[in-house]
C-alpha cells in the first residue's frame, strides 16, 4: 500500500503592482508554480491551487492581499503536508492623471485683474484628475516667494491629485507679480527766489514740504524718499542757491527730480538810532569834538543777510558829499565840512550836514541825513573889580562958573 504523502516546494511570496488601468497579472506563469513535486509511487503529479482574498478591511481600493493555497495529492489520496500557502500582495502605486485648465500669468502689481486672477487661479475647478483604481482628491497649496521689493513676488499654486492609496501627482500654476513702474512725483516745488532774511531756513523747509509723491502699488509711507541738498555760494553776503535732488524708490524702481531754491539779497540794511531832528549843542570853544564824534557814531546798522559797513559823509558847499575826517581839525577844532554861520566867523556858531550810508555786501544801502548845530547862546561875562580909594597928588581945583 501507499501511505506516504507527496511533497513540493511552493512559490515564494511575492508583490505585484497594478498597471495604469488598474489591472494586475496574477497568473501562475507570472507568479510561479511549485518548483519540485515528489511522490514515492506516482510520477507526473501537478499541484493545484485556490485563491482566498484576505485584504484588510481598511485597505485602499487598489491594494489587495491574496492567499494562494497549493494542493498536491497522489493517486492513493495521500495529500502533501508541506507549507502550501503563497501570499500575493497587490499594490496600487500608480498616481492619478492630473490636467490643469489654467495657464500661468504675469501681471503688474497695479493691474485691475490681479485680484480676479488670484481668485481664479486658486480655484479647484482649474484642475481635473482621474485614477483607474480609486477616487481622487484635489488639493491646492499656495507658496508665496518674495521678490526684490514689496510688490514683486511669485504666487506658486501647487495642485495635488491624490488617490485613495496615497499616490499623488503634482502640477503648478504661477502668478508672477511684477513692479516695473517707478514712484511718481505728483508735485515738485517750482524754482523759487527767496529774499535773504532770518526766516530763510523756515522758507526752505516750507518749500521742501510742497513735495508730493505716490506709487501705483506701494503705500506712501513705504516709499523711500531721499533729499540731496547742494549749496552754491552766491556773489555776495549769504546769498546762494540750493539745488535739491529728490530720489524716490519703491525697492525695485527709482525716480529722480530736482529744483532750485535761490536766496537773494535785495533788502537794504537798517539804520538804528537815527536822530529825528537836528542836534543842537552849546559852543565849547574847541569845536565840540567829543559831542560831535559821539553823535556821528551813535548810529548803527544791521542786516539779515551779511555784514554791513557805515560810511559817514559831510555836505560840501559844492553840493557834494565827502567822507568826513574826524582826525584832522583846524585851529578852532572844526573838521572839514564845518559851515560857519557866526557874524564874525569866529567859529562859535555853525553846523555840519552829515550823511550816513549803510551798505551790505550785496550793495544795498540805506541813507540818513541830519544836521549837527553848534550855537552860542551864552553871552560874555567879566569879573567886576572891587571898590578902591585913590589919593590925589594935586589940590583939587575950585569949581568955577561957566
XYZ file of N, CA and C in Angstrom, residues 166-331:
498
model
N -3.006 56.913 -1.610
C -1.943 57.844 -1.268
C -1.018 58.182 -2.406
N -1.260 57.627 -3.566
C -0.445 58.006 -4.712
C -0.880 59.396 -5.177
N 0.088 60.237 -5.509
C -0.276 61.591 -5.912
C 0.627 62.072 -7.038
N 0.100 63.065 -7.702
C 0.839 63.751 -8.743
C 0.604 65.241 -8.547
N 1.606 66.049 -8.882
C 1.502 67.492 -8.700
C 1.782 68.220 -10.002
N 1.125 69.346 -10.126
C 1.420 70.282 -11.203
C 1.211 71.681 -10.645
N 1.836 72.664 -11.230
C 1.795 74.008 -10.658
C 1.421 75.044 -11.694
N 0.736 76.069 -11.201
C 0.458 77.270 -11.991
C 1.043 78.445 -11.213
N 1.506 79.457 -11.946
C 2.211 80.555 -11.302
C 1.548 81.880 -11.632
N 1.489 82.739 -10.615
C 1.091 84.127 -10.812
C 2.318 84.968 -10.485
N 2.902 85.559 -11.536
C 4.091 86.385 -11.360
C 3.639 87.844 -11.249
N 3.888 88.453 -10.095
C 3.522 89.847 -9.876
C 4.801 90.680 -9.966
N 4.799 91.629 -10.868
C 6.000 92.439 -11.097
C 5.684 93.908 -10.844
N 6.719 94.664 -10.596
C 6.590 96.114 -10.400
C 7.624 96.780 -11.292
N 7.166 97.336 -12.383
C 8.075 97.965 -13.347
C 7.888 99.473 -13.429
N 7.029 100.012 -12.558
C 6.715 101.436 -12.630
C 7.277 102.132 -11.400
N 8.100 103.138 -11.617
C 8.723 103.882 -10.522
C 7.693 104.780 -9.841
N 7.993 105.182 -8.604
C 7.115 106.170 -7.943
C 6.994 107.439 -8.779
N 5.936 108.172 -8.521
C 5.626 109.359 -9.320
C 5.736 110.616 -8.469
N 6.367 111.651 -9.035
C 6.367 112.967 -8.406
C 5.064 113.668 -8.810
N 4.164 113.799 -7.864
C 2.891 114.466 -8.165
C 3.045 115.988 -8.141
N 3.789 116.477 -7.175
C 4.060 117.918 -7.088
C 5.537 118.101 -6.751
N 6.252 118.789 -7.621
C 7.645 119.149 -7.367
C 7.693 120.660 -7.151
N 8.268 121.113 -6.035
C 8.339 122.562 -5.807
C 8.976 123.287 -6.995
N 8.306 124.314 -7.446
C 8.839 125.100 -8.566
C 10.054 125.888 -8.091
N 10.974 126.193 -9.000
C 12.120 127.023 -8.615
C 11.639 128.306 -7.926
N 12.256 128.623 -6.816
C 11.790 129.761 -6.024
C 12.956 130.682 -5.687
N 12.646 131.973 -5.708
C 13.603 133.000 -5.297
C 13.120 133.537 -3.961
N 14.001 133.476 -2.964
C 13.623 133.843 -1.605
C 14.534 134.956 -1.120
N 13.925 135.993 -0.565
C 14.708 137.107 -0.044
C 15.445 136.686 1.220
N 16.721 136.967 1.239
C 17.571 136.557 2.359
C 17.166 137.302 3.629
N 16.787 136.531 4.642
C 16.491 137.114 5.947
C 16.578 136.015 6.991
N 16.193 136.334 8.201
C 16.313 135.365 9.293
C 15.357 134.200 9.137
N 14.391 134.324 8.228
C 13.415 133.247 8.015
C 13.779 132.360 6.823
N 15.002 132.471 6.331
C 15.377 131.716 5.125
C 15.275 130.214 5.366
N 15.706 129.738 6.533
C 15.626 128.301 6.809
C 14.179 127.834 6.863
N 13.329 128.635 7.501
C 11.905 128.275 7.542
C 11.309 128.284 6.137
N 11.727 129.262 5.348
C 11.222 129.316 3.970
C 11.652 128.106 3.168
N 12.910 127.678 3.364
C 13.394 126.494 2.649
C 12.605 125.254 3.061
N 12.383 125.088 4.352
C 11.651 123.909 4.821
C 10.213 123.920 4.312
N 9.590 125.085 4.333
C 8.220 125.177 3.812
C 8.180 124.839 2.329
N 9.189 125.281 1.611
C 9.283 124.974 0.174
C 9.474 123.484 -0.042
N 10.330 122.853 0.744
C 10.558 121.406 0.624
C 9.290 120.622 0.922
N 8.475 121.143 1.847
C 7.247 120.438 2.234
C 6.211 120.412 1.123
N 6.431 121.168 0.058
C 5.469 121.156 -1.054
C 5.552 119.865 -1.870
N 6.624 119.097 -1.675
C 6.807 117.879 -2.468
C 5.701 116.871 -2.162
N 5.099 116.345 -3.222
C 4.067 115.308 -3.101
C 4.428 114.177 -4.061
N 4.383 112.949 -3.567
C 4.722 111.822 -4.421
C 3.845 110.626 -4.062
N 3.803 109.661 -4.956
C 2.967 108.478 -4.743
C 3.517 107.326 -5.579
N 2.951 106.164 -5.362
C 3.330 104.978 -6.132
C 2.073 104.196 -6.442
N 2.013 103.610 -7.638
C 0.810 102.888 -8.045
C 0.557 101.647 -7.199
N 1.605 101.119 -6.591
C 1.452 99.881 -5.822
C 1.754 100.063 -4.350
N 2.771 100.844 -4.045
C 3.277 100.921 -2.687
C 2.575 102.030 -1.906
N 2.344 101.757 -0.601
C 1.778 102.771 0.263
C 2.768 103.927 0.391
N 2.219 105.130 0.611
C 3.063 106.327 0.641
C 4.172 106.216 1.675
N 3.835 105.752 2.876
C 4.829 105.700 3.948
C 5.919 104.665 3.685
N 5.700 103.778 2.721
C 6.705 102.757 2.414
C 7.662 103.189 1.309
N 7.356 104.297 0.661
C 8.245 104.805 -0.387
C 9.465 105.436 0.272
N 10.620 105.070 -0.191
C 11.857 105.638 0.342
C 12.153 106.948 -0.401
N 12.196 108.041 0.361
C 12.451 109.358 -0.227
C 13.777 109.887 0.307
N 14.655 110.254 -0.605
C 15.955 110.798 -0.222
C 16.100 112.195 -0.824
N 16.527 113.133 0.009
C 16.688 114.518 -0.428
C 18.154 114.912 -0.336
N 18.725 115.294 -1.466
C 20.113 115.757 -1.523
C 20.104 117.258 -1.786
N 20.702 118.013 -0.849
C 20.748 119.466 -0.989
C 22.197 119.897 -1.242
N 22.387 120.622 -2.333
C 23.721 121.095 -2.706
C 23.706 122.620 -2.701
N 24.549 123.209 -1.846
C 24.589 124.671 -1.715
C 25.735 125.247 -2.538
N 25.429 126.290 -3.295
C 26.439 127.029 -4.045
C 26.396 128.475 -3.587
N 27.540 128.986 -3.102
C 27.589 130.366 -2.626
C 27.281 131.331 -3.753
N 26.581 132.412 -3.358
C 26.309 133.465 -4.322
C 27.481 134.425 -4.404
N 27.254 135.547 -5.025
C 28.334 136.505 -5.248
C 28.540 137.441 -4.072
N 27.610 137.440 -3.117
C 27.754 138.381 -2.005
C 26.971 137.880 -0.803
N 27.433 138.318 0.366
C 26.713 138.036 1.596
C 26.388 136.570 1.775
N 25.193 136.339 2.279
C 24.727 134.972 2.498
C 23.827 134.484 1.375
N 23.963 135.069 0.211
C 23.158 134.641 -0.925
C 23.740 133.359 -1.522
N 22.945 132.717 -2.312
C 23.387 131.486 -2.968
C 22.197 130.700 -3.456
N 22.463 129.444 -3.782
C 21.407 128.607 -4.360
C 21.488 127.204 -3.796
N 20.336 126.717 -3.382
C 20.189 125.303 -3.035
C 19.694 124.563 -4.277
N 20.462 123.593 -4.718
C 19.948 122.661 -5.719
C 19.518 121.409 -4.982
N 18.263 121.083 -5.102
C 17.700 119.966 -4.351
C 17.354 118.844 -5.331
N 17.886 117.662 -5.054
C 17.625 116.484 -5.890
C 16.880 115.464 -5.029
N 15.694 115.115 -5.479
C 14.895 114.111 -4.777
C 15.012 112.770 -5.507
N 15.134 111.712 -4.736
C 15.138 110.357 -5.281
C 14.082 109.543 -4.561
N 13.206 108.921 -5.340
C 12.159 108.066 -4.792
C 12.434 106.622 -5.198
N 12.156 105.705 -4.292
C 12.373 104.284 -4.592
C 11.278 103.444 -3.967
N 10.779 102.491 -4.733
C 9.837 101.513 -4.192
C 10.526 100.178 -3.937
N 11.843 100.163 -4.043
C 12.601 98.943 -3.818
C 13.032 98.281 -5.109
N 12.289 98.534 -6.176
C 12.623 97.956 -7.479
C 12.919 99.032 -8.524
N 12.265 100.168 -8.377
C 12.389 101.223 -9.377
C 12.665 102.541 -8.659
N 13.371 103.421 -9.341
C 13.680 104.728 -8.767
C 13.280 105.832 -9.737
N 13.023 107.000 -9.168
C 12.713 108.188 -9.953
C 13.424 109.369 -9.299
N 13.902 110.300 -10.108
C 14.575 111.484 -9.590
C 13.988 112.734 -10.222
N 14.045 113.809 -9.458
C 13.648 115.115 -9.970
C 14.400 116.155 -9.141
N 14.413 117.383 -9.615
C 15.183 118.407 -8.920
C 14.529 119.766 -9.105
N 14.951 120.684 -8.248
C 14.502 122.062 -8.354
C 15.518 122.931 -7.620
N 15.313 124.254 -7.664
C 16.263 125.166 -7.035
C 15.547 126.140 -6.114
N 16.233 126.469 -5.050
C 15.770 127.471 -4.082
C 16.881 128.511 -3.983
N 16.639 129.680 -4.571
C 17.673 130.710 -4.681
C 17.465 131.782 -3.623
N 18.522 132.072 -2.889
C 18.480 133.101 -1.847
C 19.150 134.357 -2.398
N 18.386 135.445 -2.465
C 18.903 136.708 -2.985
C 18.835 137.765 -1.884
N 19.536 138.875 -2.114
C 19.519 139.981 -1.155
C 19.258 141.265 -1.909
N 17.999 141.710 -1.829
C 17.616 142.983 -2.419
C 17.163 143.960 -1.342
N 17.397 143.612 -0.100
C 16.910 144.410 1.020
C 18.059 145.199 1.632
N 17.849 146.484 1.777
C 18.884 147.350 2.333
C 19.046 147.092 3.828
N 20.227 147.415 4.366
C 20.408 147.323 5.822
C 19.466 148.288 6.533
N 19.350 148.129 7.822
C 18.508 149.007 8.615
C 19.395 149.852 9.522
N 19.216 151.154 9.445
C 19.940 152.070 10.314
C 19.194 152.224 11.627
N 19.930 152.137 12.727
C 19.343 152.248 14.058
C 19.815 153.537 14.721
N 18.968 154.050 15.628
C 19.276 155.252 16.419
C 19.427 156.493 15.549
N 18.738 156.515 14.421
C 18.805 157.698 13.557
C 18.076 158.847 14.245
N 18.715 159.999 14.437
C 18.029 161.129 15.083
C 16.899 161.653 14.208
N 15.837 162.065 14.858
C 14.691 162.543 14.094
C 14.662 164.067 13.978
N 15.742 164.744 14.463
C 15.805 166.209 14.352
C 17.251 166.642 14.492
N 17.474 167.924 14.263
C 18.823 168.461 14.385
C 19.339 168.297 15.800
N 20.666 168.164 15.872
C 21.328 168.079 17.168
C 21.930 169.460 17.484
N 21.504 170.070 18.603
C 21.994 171.384 18.998
C 22.867 171.239 20.228
N 24.035 171.855 20.160
C 24.933 171.864 21.308
C 25.451 173.283 21.512
N 25.806 173.563 22.732
C 26.343 174.885 23.055
C 27.841 174.893 22.761
N 28.278 175.917 22.159
C 29.674 176.046 21.760
C 30.588 175.956 22.982
N 31.586 175.075 22.862
C 32.548 174.960 23.955
C 33.857 175.643 23.636
N 33.949 176.256 22.433
C 35.151 176.977 22.053
C 36.236 176.111 21.450
N 36.009 174.786 21.446
C 37.034 173.893 20.887
C 36.461 172.972 19.796
N 35.371 173.420 19.203
C 34.783 172.647 18.102
C 33.829 171.548 18.552
N 33.594 171.428 19.865
C 32.674 170.385 20.386
C 32.998 169.011 19.796
N 34.274 168.706 19.745
C 34.711 167.486 19.066
C 34.127 166.214 19.688
N 34.162 166.116 21.013
C 33.696 164.873 21.645
C 32.216 164.650 21.385
N 31.423 165.701 21.556
C 29.984 165.566 21.321
C 29.720 165.221 19.858
N 30.493 165.808 18.970
C 30.279 165.562 17.539
C 30.600 164.102 17.174
N 31.734 163.632 17.683
C 32.106 162.246 17.373
C 31.107 161.250 17.960
N 30.684 161.517 19.201
C 29.694 160.613 19.806
C 28.408 160.599 18.988
N 28.030 161.766 18.504
C 26.809 161.870 17.688
C 26.972 161.119 16.370
N 28.136 161.265 15.748
C 28.375 160.558 14.479
C 28.287 159.041 14.655
N 28.851 158.567 15.747
C 28.944 157.117 15.943
C 27.750 156.511 16.662
N 26.762 157.327 16.970
C 25.584 156.798 17.668
C 24.695 155.955 16.761
N 24.849 156.095 15.460
C 24.019 155.350 14.509
C 24.675 154.003 14.213
N 23.886 152.959 14.255
C 24.339 151.608 13.950
C 23.523 151.042 12.792
N 24.031 149.949 12.244
C 23.331 149.322 11.116
C 23.289 147.808 11.306
N 22.178 147.206 10.916
C 22.036 145.748 10.967
C 21.523 145.263 9.621
N 21.901 144.021 9.297
C 21.453 143.417 8.034
C 21.248 141.926 8.281
N 20.205 141.365 7.723
C 19.881 139.961 7.958
C 20.582 139.017 6.995
N 21.396 139.572 6.123
C 21.988 138.708 5.103
C 23.485 138.937 4.936
N 24.160 139.347 6.003
C 25.592 139.519 5.878
C 26.083 140.711 6.668
N 27.303 141.066 6.398
C 27.931 142.172 7.114
C 27.538 143.512 6.508
N 27.650 144.544 7.349
C 27.274 145.891 6.934
C 28.355 146.879 7.334
N 28.606 147.844 6.497
C 29.516 148.935 6.819
C 28.748 150.254 6.776
N 29.209 151.221 7.601
C 28.594 152.554 7.604
C 29.666 153.563 7.196
N 29.382 154.296 6.165
C 30.248 155.392 5.740
C 29.570 156.707 6.103
N 30.387 157.675 6.596
C 29.854 158.973 7.037
C 30.438 160.068 6.146
N 29.537 160.884 5.611
C 29.927 161.939 4.690
C 29.465 163.297 5.233
N 30.131 164.354 4.750
C 29.650 165.710 5.027
C 29.260 166.355 3.714
N 28.346 167.318 3.829
C 27.832 168.023 2.660
C 28.723 169.232 2.409
N 29.272 169.295 1.227
C 30.171 170.394 0.916
C 29.383 171.591 0.377
N 30.072 172.721 0.284
C 29.424 173.901 -0.287
C 29.233 173.787 -1.795
N 29.811 172.726 -2.368
C 29.619 172.482 -3.801
C 28.480 171.497 -4.047
N 27.708 171.320 -2.998
C 26.548 170.432 -3.081
C 26.942 168.994 -3.396
N 28.094 168.585 -2.879
C 28.524 167.192 -2.986
C 28.810 166.678 -1.590
N 29.151 165.411 -1.535
C 29.432 164.804 -0.235
C 30.837 164.232 -0.245
N 31.532 164.431 0.853
C 32.868 163.907 1.028
C 32.916 163.109 2.325
N 33.798 162.123 2.357
C 33.955 161.342 3.578
C 34.543 162.236 4.650
N 33.903 162.223 5.793
C 34.350 163.110 6.866
C 35.610 162.572 7.527
N 36.491 163.500 7.865
C 37.744 163.151 8.534
C 37.680 163.726 9.940
N 37.578 162.836 10.928
C 37.482 163.290 12.314
C 38.822 163.155 13.038
N 39.884 163.158 12.262
C 41.225 163.084 12.852
C 41.902 164.450 12.793
N 41.774 165.080 11.657
C 42.447 166.362 11.461
C 41.441 167.506 11.591
N 41.742 168.453 12.448
C 40.855 169.588 12.687
C 41.626 170.889 12.442
N 40.866 171.978 12.240
C 41.509 173.282 12.054
C 41.838 173.893 13.413
N 42.266 175.124 13.391
C 42.708 175.769 14.627
C 41.582 175.940 15.625
